[in-house]
PDB file of C-alpha atoms in Angstrom:
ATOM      1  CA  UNK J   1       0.000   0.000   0.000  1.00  0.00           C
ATOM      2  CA  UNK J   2       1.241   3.541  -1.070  1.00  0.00           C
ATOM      3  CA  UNK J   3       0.119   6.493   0.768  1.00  0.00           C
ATOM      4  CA  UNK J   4       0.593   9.950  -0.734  1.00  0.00           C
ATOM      5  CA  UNK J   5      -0.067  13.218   0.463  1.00  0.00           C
ATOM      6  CA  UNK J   6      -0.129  15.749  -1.854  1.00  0.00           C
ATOM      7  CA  UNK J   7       2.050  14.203  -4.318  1.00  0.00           C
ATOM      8  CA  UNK J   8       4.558  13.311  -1.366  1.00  0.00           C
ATOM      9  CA  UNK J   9       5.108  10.460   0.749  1.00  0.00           C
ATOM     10  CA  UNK J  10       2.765  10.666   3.863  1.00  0.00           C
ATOM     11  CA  UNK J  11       4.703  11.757   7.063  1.00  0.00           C
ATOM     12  CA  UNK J  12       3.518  10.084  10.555  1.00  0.00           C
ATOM     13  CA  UNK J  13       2.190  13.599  11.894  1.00  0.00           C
ATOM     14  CA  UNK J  14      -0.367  13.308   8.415  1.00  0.00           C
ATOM     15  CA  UNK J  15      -1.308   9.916   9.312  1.00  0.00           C
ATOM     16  CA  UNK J  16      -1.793  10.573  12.698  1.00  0.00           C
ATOM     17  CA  UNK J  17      -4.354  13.584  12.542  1.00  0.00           C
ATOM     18  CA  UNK J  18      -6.427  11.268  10.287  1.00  0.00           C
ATOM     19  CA  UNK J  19      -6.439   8.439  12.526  1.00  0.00           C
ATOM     20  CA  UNK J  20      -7.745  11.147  15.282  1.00  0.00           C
ATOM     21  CA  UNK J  21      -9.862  13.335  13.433  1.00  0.00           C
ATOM     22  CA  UNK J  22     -12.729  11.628  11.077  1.00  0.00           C
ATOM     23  CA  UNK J  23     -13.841  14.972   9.094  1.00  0.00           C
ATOM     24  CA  UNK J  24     -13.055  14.410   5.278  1.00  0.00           C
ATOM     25  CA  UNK J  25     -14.454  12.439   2.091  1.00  0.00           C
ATOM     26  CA  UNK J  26     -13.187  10.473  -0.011  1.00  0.00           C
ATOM     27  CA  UNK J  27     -14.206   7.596  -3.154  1.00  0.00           C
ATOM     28  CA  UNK J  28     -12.163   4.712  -4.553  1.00  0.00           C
ATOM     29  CA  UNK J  29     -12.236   2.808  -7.590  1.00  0.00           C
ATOM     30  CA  UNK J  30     -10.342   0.432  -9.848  1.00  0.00           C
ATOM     31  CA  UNK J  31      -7.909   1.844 -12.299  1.00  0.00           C
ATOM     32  CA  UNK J  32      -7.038  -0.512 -15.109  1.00  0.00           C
ATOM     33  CA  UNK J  33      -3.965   0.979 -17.365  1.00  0.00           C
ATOM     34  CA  UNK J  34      -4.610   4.717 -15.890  1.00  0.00           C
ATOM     35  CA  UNK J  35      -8.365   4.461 -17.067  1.00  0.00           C
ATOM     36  CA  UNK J  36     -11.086   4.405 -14.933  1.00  0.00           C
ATOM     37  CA  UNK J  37     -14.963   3.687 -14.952  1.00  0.00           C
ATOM     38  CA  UNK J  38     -16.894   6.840 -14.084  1.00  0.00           C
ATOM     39  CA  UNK J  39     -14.152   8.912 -13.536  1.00  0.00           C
ATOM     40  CA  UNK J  40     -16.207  11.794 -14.120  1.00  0.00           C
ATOM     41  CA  UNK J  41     -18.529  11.326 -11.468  1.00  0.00           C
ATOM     42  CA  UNK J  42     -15.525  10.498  -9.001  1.00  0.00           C
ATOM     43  CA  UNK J  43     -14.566  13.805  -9.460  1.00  0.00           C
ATOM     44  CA  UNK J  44     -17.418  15.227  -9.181  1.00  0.00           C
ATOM     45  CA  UNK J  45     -18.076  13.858  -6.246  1.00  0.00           C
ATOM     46  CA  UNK J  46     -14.607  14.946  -4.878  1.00  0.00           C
ATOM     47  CA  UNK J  47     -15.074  18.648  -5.691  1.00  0.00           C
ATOM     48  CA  UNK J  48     -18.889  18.791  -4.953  1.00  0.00           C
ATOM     49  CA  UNK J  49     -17.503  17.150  -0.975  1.00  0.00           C
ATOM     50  CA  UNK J  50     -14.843  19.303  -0.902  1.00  0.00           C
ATOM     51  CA  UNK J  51     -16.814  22.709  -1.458  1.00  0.00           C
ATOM     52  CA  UNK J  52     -19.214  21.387   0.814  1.00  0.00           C
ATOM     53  CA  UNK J  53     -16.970  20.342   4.315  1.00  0.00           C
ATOM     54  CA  UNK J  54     -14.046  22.472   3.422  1.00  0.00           C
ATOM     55  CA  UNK J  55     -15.266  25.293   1.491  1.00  0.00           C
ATOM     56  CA  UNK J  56     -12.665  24.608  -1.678  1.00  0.00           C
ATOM     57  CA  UNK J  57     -11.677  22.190  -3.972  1.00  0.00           C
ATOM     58  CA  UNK J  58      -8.046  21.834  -5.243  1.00  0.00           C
ATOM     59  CA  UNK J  59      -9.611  21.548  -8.862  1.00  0.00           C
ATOM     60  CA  UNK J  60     -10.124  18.696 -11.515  1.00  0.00           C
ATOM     61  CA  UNK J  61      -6.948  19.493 -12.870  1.00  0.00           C
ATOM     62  CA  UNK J  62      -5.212  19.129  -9.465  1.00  0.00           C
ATOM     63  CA  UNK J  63      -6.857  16.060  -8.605  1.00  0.00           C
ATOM     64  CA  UNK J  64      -6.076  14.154 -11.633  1.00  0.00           C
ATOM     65  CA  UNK J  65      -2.573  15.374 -11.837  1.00  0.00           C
ATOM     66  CA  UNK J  66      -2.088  13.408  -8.347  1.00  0.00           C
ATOM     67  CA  UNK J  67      -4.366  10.536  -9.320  1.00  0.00           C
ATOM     68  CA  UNK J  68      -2.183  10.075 -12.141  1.00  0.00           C
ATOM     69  CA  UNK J  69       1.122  10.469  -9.805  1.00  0.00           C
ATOM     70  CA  UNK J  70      -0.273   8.024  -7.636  1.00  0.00           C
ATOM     71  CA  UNK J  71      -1.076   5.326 -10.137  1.00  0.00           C
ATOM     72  CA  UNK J  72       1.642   5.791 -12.596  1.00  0.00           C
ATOM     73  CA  UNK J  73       3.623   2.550 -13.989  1.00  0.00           C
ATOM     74  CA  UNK J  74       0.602   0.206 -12.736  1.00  0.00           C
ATOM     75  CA  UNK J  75      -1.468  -2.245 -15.100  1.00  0.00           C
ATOM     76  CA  UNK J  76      -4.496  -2.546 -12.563  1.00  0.00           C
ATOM     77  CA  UNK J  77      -4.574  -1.168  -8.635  1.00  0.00           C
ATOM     78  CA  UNK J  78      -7.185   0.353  -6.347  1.00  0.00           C
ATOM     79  CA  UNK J  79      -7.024   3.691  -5.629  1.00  0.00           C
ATOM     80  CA  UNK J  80      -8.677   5.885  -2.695  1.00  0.00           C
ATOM     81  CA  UNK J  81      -8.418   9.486  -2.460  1.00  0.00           C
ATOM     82  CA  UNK J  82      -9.291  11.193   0.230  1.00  0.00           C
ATOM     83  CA  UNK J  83      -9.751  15.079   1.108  1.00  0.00           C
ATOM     84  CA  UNK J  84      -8.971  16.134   4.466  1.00  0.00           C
ATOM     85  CA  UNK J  85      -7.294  19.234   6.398  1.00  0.00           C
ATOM     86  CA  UNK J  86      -5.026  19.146   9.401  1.00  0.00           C
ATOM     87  CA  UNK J  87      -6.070  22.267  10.390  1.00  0.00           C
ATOM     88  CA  UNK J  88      -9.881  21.181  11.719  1.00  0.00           C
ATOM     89  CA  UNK J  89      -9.938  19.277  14.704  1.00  0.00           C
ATOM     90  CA  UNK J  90     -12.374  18.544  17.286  1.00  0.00           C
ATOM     91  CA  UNK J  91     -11.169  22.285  19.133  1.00  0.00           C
ATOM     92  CA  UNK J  92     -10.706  23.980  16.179  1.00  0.00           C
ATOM     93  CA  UNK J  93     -13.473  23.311  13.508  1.00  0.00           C
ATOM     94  CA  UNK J  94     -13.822  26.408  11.549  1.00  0.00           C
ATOM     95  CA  UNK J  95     -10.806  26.201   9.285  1.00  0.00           C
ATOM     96  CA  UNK J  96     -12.368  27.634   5.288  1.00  0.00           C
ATOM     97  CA  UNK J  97      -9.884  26.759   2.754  1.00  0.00           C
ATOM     98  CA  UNK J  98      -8.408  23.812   0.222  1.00  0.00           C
ATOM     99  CA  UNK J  99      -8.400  20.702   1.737  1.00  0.00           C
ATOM    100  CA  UNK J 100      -5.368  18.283   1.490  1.00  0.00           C
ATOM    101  CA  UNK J 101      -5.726  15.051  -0.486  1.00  0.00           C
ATOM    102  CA  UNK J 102      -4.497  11.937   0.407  1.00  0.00           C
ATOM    103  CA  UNK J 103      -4.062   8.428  -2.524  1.00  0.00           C
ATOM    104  CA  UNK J 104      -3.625   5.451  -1.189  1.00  0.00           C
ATOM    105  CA  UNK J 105      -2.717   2.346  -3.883  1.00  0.00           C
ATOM    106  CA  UNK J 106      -3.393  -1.078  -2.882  1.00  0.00           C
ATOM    107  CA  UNK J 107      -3.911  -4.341  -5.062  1.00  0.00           C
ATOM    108  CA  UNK J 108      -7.878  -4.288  -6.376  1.00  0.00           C
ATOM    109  CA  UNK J 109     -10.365  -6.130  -4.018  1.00  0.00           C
ATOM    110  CA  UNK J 110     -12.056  -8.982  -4.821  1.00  0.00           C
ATOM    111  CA  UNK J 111     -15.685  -8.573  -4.765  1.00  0.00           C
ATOM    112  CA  UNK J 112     -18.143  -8.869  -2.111  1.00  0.00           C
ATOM    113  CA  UNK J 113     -19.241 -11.848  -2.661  1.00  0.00           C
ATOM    114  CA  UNK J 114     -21.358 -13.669  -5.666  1.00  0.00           C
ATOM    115  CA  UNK J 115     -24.438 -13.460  -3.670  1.00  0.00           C
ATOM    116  CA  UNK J 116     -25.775 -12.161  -0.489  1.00  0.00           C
ATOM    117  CA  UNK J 117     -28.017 -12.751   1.965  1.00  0.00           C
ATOM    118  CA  UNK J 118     -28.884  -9.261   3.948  1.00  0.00           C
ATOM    119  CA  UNK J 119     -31.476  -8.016   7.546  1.00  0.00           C
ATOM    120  CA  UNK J 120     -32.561  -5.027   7.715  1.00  0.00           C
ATOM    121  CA  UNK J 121     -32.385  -2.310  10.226  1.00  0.00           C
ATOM    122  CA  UNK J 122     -33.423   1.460  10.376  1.00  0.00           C
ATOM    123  CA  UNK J 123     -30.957   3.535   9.598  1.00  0.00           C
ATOM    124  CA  UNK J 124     -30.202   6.849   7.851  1.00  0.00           C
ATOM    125  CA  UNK J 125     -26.036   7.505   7.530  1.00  0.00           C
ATOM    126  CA  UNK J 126     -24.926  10.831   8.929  1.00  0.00           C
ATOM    127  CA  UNK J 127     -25.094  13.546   6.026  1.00  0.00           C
ATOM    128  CA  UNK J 128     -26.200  10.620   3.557  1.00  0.00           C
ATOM    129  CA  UNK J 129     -25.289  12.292   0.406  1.00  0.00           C
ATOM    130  CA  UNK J 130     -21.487  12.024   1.472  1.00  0.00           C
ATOM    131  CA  UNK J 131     -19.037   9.750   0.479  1.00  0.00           C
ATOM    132  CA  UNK J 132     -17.644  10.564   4.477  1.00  0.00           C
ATOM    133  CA  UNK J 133     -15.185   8.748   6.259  1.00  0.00           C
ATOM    134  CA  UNK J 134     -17.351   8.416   9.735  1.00  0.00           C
ATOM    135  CA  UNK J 135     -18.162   4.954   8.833  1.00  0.00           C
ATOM    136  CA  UNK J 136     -18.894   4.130  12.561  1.00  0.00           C
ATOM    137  CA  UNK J 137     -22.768   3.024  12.079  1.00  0.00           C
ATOM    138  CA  UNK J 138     -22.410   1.071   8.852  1.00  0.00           C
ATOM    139  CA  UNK J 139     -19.559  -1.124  10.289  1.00  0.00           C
ATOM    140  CA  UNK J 140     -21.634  -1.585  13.546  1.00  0.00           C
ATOM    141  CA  UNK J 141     -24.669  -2.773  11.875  1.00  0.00           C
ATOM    142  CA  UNK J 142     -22.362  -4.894   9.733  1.00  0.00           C
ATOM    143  CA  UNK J 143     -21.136  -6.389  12.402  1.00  0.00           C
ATOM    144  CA  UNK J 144     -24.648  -7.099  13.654  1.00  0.00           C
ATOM    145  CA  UNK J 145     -25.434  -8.463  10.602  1.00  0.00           C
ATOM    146  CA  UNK J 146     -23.025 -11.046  10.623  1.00  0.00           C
ATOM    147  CA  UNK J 147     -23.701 -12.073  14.038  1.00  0.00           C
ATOM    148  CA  UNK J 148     -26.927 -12.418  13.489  1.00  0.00           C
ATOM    149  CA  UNK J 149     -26.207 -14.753  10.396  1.00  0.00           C
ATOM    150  CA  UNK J 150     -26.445 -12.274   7.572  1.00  0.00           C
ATOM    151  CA  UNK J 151     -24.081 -11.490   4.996  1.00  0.00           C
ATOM    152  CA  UNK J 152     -24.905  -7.928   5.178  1.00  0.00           C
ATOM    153  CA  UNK J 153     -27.311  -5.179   6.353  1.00  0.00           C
ATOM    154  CA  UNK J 154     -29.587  -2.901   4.273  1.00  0.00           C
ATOM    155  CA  UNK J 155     -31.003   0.166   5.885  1.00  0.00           C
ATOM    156  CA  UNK J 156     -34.584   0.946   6.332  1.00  0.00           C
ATOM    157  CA  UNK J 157     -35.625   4.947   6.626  1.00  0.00           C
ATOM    158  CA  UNK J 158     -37.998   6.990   8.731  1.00  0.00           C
ATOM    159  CA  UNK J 159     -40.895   6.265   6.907  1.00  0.00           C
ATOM    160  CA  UNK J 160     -40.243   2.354   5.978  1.00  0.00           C
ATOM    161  CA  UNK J 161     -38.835   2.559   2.902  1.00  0.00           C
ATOM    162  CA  UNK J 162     -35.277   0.756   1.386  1.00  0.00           C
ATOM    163  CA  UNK J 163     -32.123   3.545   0.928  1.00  0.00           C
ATOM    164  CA  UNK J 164     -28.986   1.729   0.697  1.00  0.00           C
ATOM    165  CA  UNK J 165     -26.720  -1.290   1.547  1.00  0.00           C
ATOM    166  CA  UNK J 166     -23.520  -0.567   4.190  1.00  0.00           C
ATOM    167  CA  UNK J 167     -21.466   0.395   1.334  1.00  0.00           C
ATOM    168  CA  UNK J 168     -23.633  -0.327  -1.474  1.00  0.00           C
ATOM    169  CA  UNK J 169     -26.316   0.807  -3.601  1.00  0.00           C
ATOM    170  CA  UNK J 170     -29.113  -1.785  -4.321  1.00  0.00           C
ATOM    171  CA  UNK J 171     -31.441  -2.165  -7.250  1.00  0.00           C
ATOM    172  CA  UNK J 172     -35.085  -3.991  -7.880  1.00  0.00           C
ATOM    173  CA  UNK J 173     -36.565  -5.711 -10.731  1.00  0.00           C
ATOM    174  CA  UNK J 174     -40.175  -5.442 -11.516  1.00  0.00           C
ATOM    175  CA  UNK J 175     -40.802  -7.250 -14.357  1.00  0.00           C
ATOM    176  CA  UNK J 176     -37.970  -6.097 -17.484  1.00  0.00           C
ATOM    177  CA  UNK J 177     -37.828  -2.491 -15.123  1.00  0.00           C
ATOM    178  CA  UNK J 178     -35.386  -1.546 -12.753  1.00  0.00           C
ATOM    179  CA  UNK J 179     -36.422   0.172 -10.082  1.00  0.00           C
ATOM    180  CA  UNK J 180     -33.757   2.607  -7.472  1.00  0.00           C
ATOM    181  CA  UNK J 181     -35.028   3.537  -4.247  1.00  0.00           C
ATOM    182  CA  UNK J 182     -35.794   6.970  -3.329  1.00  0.00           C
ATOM    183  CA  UNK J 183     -34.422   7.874  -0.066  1.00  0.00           C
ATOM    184  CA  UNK J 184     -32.177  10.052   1.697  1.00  0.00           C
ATOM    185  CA  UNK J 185     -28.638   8.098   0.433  1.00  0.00           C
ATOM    186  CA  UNK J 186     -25.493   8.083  -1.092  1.00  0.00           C
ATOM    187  CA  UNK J 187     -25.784   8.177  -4.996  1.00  0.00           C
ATOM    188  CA  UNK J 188     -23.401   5.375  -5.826  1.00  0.00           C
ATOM    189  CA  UNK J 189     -21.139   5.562  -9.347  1.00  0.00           C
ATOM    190  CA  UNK J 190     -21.428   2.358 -10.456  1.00  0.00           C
ATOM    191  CA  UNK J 191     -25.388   2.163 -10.051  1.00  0.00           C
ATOM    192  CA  UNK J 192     -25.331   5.273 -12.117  1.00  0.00           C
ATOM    193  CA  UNK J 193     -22.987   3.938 -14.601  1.00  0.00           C
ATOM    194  CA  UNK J 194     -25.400   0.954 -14.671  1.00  0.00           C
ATOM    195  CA  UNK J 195     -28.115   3.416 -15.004  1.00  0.00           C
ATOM    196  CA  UNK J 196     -25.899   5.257 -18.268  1.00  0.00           C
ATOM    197  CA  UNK J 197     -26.298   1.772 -19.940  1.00  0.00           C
ATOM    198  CA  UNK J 198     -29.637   0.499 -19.549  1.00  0.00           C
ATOM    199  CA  UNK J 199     -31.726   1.993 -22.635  1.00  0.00           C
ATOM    200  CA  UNK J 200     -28.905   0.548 -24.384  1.00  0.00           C
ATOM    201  CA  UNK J 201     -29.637  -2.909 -22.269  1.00  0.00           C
ATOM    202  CA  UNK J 202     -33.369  -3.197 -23.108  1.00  0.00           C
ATOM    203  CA  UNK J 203     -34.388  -2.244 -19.465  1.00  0.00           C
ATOM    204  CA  UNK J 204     -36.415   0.633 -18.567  1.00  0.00           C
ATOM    205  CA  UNK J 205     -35.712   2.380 -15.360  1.00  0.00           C
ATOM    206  CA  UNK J 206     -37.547   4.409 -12.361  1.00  0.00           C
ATOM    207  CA  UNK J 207     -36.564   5.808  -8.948  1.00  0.00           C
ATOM    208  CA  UNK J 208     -39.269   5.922  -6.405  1.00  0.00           C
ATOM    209  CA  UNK J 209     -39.689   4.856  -2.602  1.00  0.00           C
ATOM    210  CA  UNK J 210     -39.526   1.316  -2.247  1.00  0.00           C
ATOM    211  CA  UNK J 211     -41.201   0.009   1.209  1.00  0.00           C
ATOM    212  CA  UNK J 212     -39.696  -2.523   2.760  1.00  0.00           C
ATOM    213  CA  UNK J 213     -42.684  -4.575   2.694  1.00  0.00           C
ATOM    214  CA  UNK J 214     -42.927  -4.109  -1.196  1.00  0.00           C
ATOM    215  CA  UNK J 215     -39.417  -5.189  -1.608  1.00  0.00           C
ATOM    216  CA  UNK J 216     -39.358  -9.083  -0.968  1.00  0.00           C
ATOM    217  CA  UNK J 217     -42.314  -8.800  -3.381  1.00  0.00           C
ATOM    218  CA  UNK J 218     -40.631  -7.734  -6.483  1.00  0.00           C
ATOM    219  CA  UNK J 219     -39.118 -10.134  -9.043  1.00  0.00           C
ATOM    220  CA  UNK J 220     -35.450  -9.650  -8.188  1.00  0.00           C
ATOM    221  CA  UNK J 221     -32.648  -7.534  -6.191  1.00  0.00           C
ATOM    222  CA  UNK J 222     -28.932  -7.157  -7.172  1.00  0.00           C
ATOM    223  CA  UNK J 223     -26.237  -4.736  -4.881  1.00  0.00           C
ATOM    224  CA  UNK J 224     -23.782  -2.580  -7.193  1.00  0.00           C
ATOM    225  CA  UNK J 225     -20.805  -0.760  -5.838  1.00  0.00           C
ATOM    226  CA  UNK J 226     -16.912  -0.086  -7.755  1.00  0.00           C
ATOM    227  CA  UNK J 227     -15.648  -3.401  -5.987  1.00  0.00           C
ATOM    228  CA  UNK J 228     -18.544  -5.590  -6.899  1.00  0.00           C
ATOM    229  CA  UNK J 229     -20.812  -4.271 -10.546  1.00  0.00           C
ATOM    230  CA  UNK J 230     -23.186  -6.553  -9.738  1.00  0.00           C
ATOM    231  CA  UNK J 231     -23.866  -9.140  -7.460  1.00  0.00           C
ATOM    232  CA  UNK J 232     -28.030 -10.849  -6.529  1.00  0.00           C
ATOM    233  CA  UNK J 233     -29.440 -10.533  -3.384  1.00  0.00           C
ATOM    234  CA  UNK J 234     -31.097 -13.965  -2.463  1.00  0.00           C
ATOM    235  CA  UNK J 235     -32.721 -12.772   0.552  1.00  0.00           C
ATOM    236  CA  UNK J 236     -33.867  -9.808   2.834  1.00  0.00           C
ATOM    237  CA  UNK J 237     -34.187 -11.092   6.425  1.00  0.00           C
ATOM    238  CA  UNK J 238     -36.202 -14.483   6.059  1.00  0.00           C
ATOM    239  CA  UNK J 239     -37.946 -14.020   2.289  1.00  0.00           C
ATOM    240  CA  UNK J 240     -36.439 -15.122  -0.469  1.00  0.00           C
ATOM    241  CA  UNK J 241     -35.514 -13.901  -3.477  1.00  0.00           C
ATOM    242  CA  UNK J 242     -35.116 -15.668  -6.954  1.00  0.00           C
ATOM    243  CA  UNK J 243     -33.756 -13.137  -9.331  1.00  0.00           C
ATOM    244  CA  UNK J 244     -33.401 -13.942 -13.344  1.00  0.00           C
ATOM    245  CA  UNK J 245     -29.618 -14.987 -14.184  1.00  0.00           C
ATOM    246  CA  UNK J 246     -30.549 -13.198 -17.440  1.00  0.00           C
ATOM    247  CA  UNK J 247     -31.760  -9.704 -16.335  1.00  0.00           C
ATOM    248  CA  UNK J 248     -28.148  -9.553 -14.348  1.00  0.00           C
ATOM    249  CA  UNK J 249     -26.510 -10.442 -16.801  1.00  0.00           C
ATOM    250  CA  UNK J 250     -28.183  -7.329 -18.717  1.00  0.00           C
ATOM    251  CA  UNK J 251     -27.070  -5.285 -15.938  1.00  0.00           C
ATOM    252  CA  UNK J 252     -23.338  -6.292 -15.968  1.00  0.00           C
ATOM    253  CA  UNK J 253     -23.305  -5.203 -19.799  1.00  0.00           C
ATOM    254  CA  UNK J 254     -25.339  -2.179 -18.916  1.00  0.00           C
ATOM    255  CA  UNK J 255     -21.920  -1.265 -16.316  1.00  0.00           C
ATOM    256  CA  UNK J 256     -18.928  -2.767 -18.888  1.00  0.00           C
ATOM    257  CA  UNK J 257     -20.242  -0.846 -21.974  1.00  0.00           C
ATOM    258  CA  UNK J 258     -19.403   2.251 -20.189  1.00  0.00           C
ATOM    259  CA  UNK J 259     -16.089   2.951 -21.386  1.00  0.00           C
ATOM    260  CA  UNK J 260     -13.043   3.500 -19.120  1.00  0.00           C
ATOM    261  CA  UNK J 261     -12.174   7.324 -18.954  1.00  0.00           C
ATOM    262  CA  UNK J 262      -8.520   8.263 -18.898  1.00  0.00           C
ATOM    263  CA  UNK J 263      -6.757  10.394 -15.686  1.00  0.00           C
ATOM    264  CA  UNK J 264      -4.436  11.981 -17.229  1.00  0.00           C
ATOM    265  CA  UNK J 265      -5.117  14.378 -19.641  1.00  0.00           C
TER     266      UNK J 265
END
């Protein structure tokens, strides 16, 4: 694993305030020779985050200049970058100005699994529409999850309706449509670069609530994140769910025939 900061190797005091202060954002993704899947809406992401917690973004150009720094000489590697500043701490909070960004390298991740069994619970993530590095209540209700016999958890809103997976989005079937939840969430890149490819796929789409007692009705469920394009849910708590090998399949072309986009420019 490679850490940069800036462009430079991270020093201990860098690492440090991160491990003591959880205030930043970040997204991660597979680069496959210095191309990446949705690298647009990575980006977007990062500068809409940074504006947001630190006031500034260091700039597309900026970012992809040390994306490209961090990944350059690789065939295939998983990349994180993450914004923070070491000047907003628990004490000192009100710190306006461009945040620092952090790239970490490591070898890609295998996906979640090929299927998965998930419980429910209600839960809403802190500032939902954040890619945010206070991960505290997903990994406990993981956790849970597990214990409890599950391979995962899926959260449940304030009004009963699906939003999101731990660290996933998850989709519906409905006949030959695809249904999103709407909910208060984190708008995932690869189920929008799933969404980019569906007209092409023969599947109509539609986001709308989804209660939870509607979802174990519906023909089908898959999860999508960057680790793991697609992957069936074959239950939610005790129901099951059969879902089409053939619709997936749809859905995994849907995701590849987006084309990789290029860091540096």
């Amino acid at each position: 694993m490679d850490i940069l900061i800036d462009g430079r190797p991270a020093t201990t005091e860098d690492l440090t305030h991160q491990a003591l202060v959880n205030y930043g954002a970040y997204t991660s993704f597979r680069v496959e020779r210095g191309a990446v899947r949705g690298l647009d809406l990575h980006l977007t992401r990062l500068e809409q985050a940074a504006v947001e917690l630190f006031g500034e973004s260091p700039g597309e150009a900026e970012l992809r200049r040390l994306m490209a720094l961090a990944v350059e000489g690789r065939d295939a590697c998983w990349l994180r970058v993450s914004l923070f500043s070491p000047e907003i701490g628990h004490r000192n909070p009100s710190f306006v100005g461009r945040p620092r960004v952090m790239t970490v390298v490591s070898p890609p991740p295998p996906p979640l699994a090929t299927s998965m069994r998930v419980t429910t619970v209600p839960h809403v993530r802190e500032t939902p529409h954040l890619k945010h590095v206070a991960t505290f209540g997903q990994t406990r209700a993981r956790r849970a999850a597990r214990a409890a016999g599950f391979d995962d958890v899926l959260f449940i809103d304030g009004q009963g309706c699906v939003s999101e997976g731990a660290t996933w989005n998850i989709g519906f079937i409905q006949g030959d449509r695809i249904v999103w939840p709407q909910a208060l969430m984190l708008a995932g890149v690869t189920q929008s670069l799933i969404q980019r490819g569906l007209e092409a796929a023969g599947l109509p789409s539609e986001i709308r609530p989804v209660p939870l007692d509607e979802a174990a009705t519906l023909d089908g469920a898959f999860l999508c994140n960057a680790a793991t394009p697609i992957c069936p849910i074959t239950a939610i708590g005790e129901i099951a769910i059969a879902t089409d090998p053939a619709v997936l399949s749809r859905l995994e072309r849907a995701w590849s025939s987006q084309p990789p986009q290029p860091v540096a420019v």
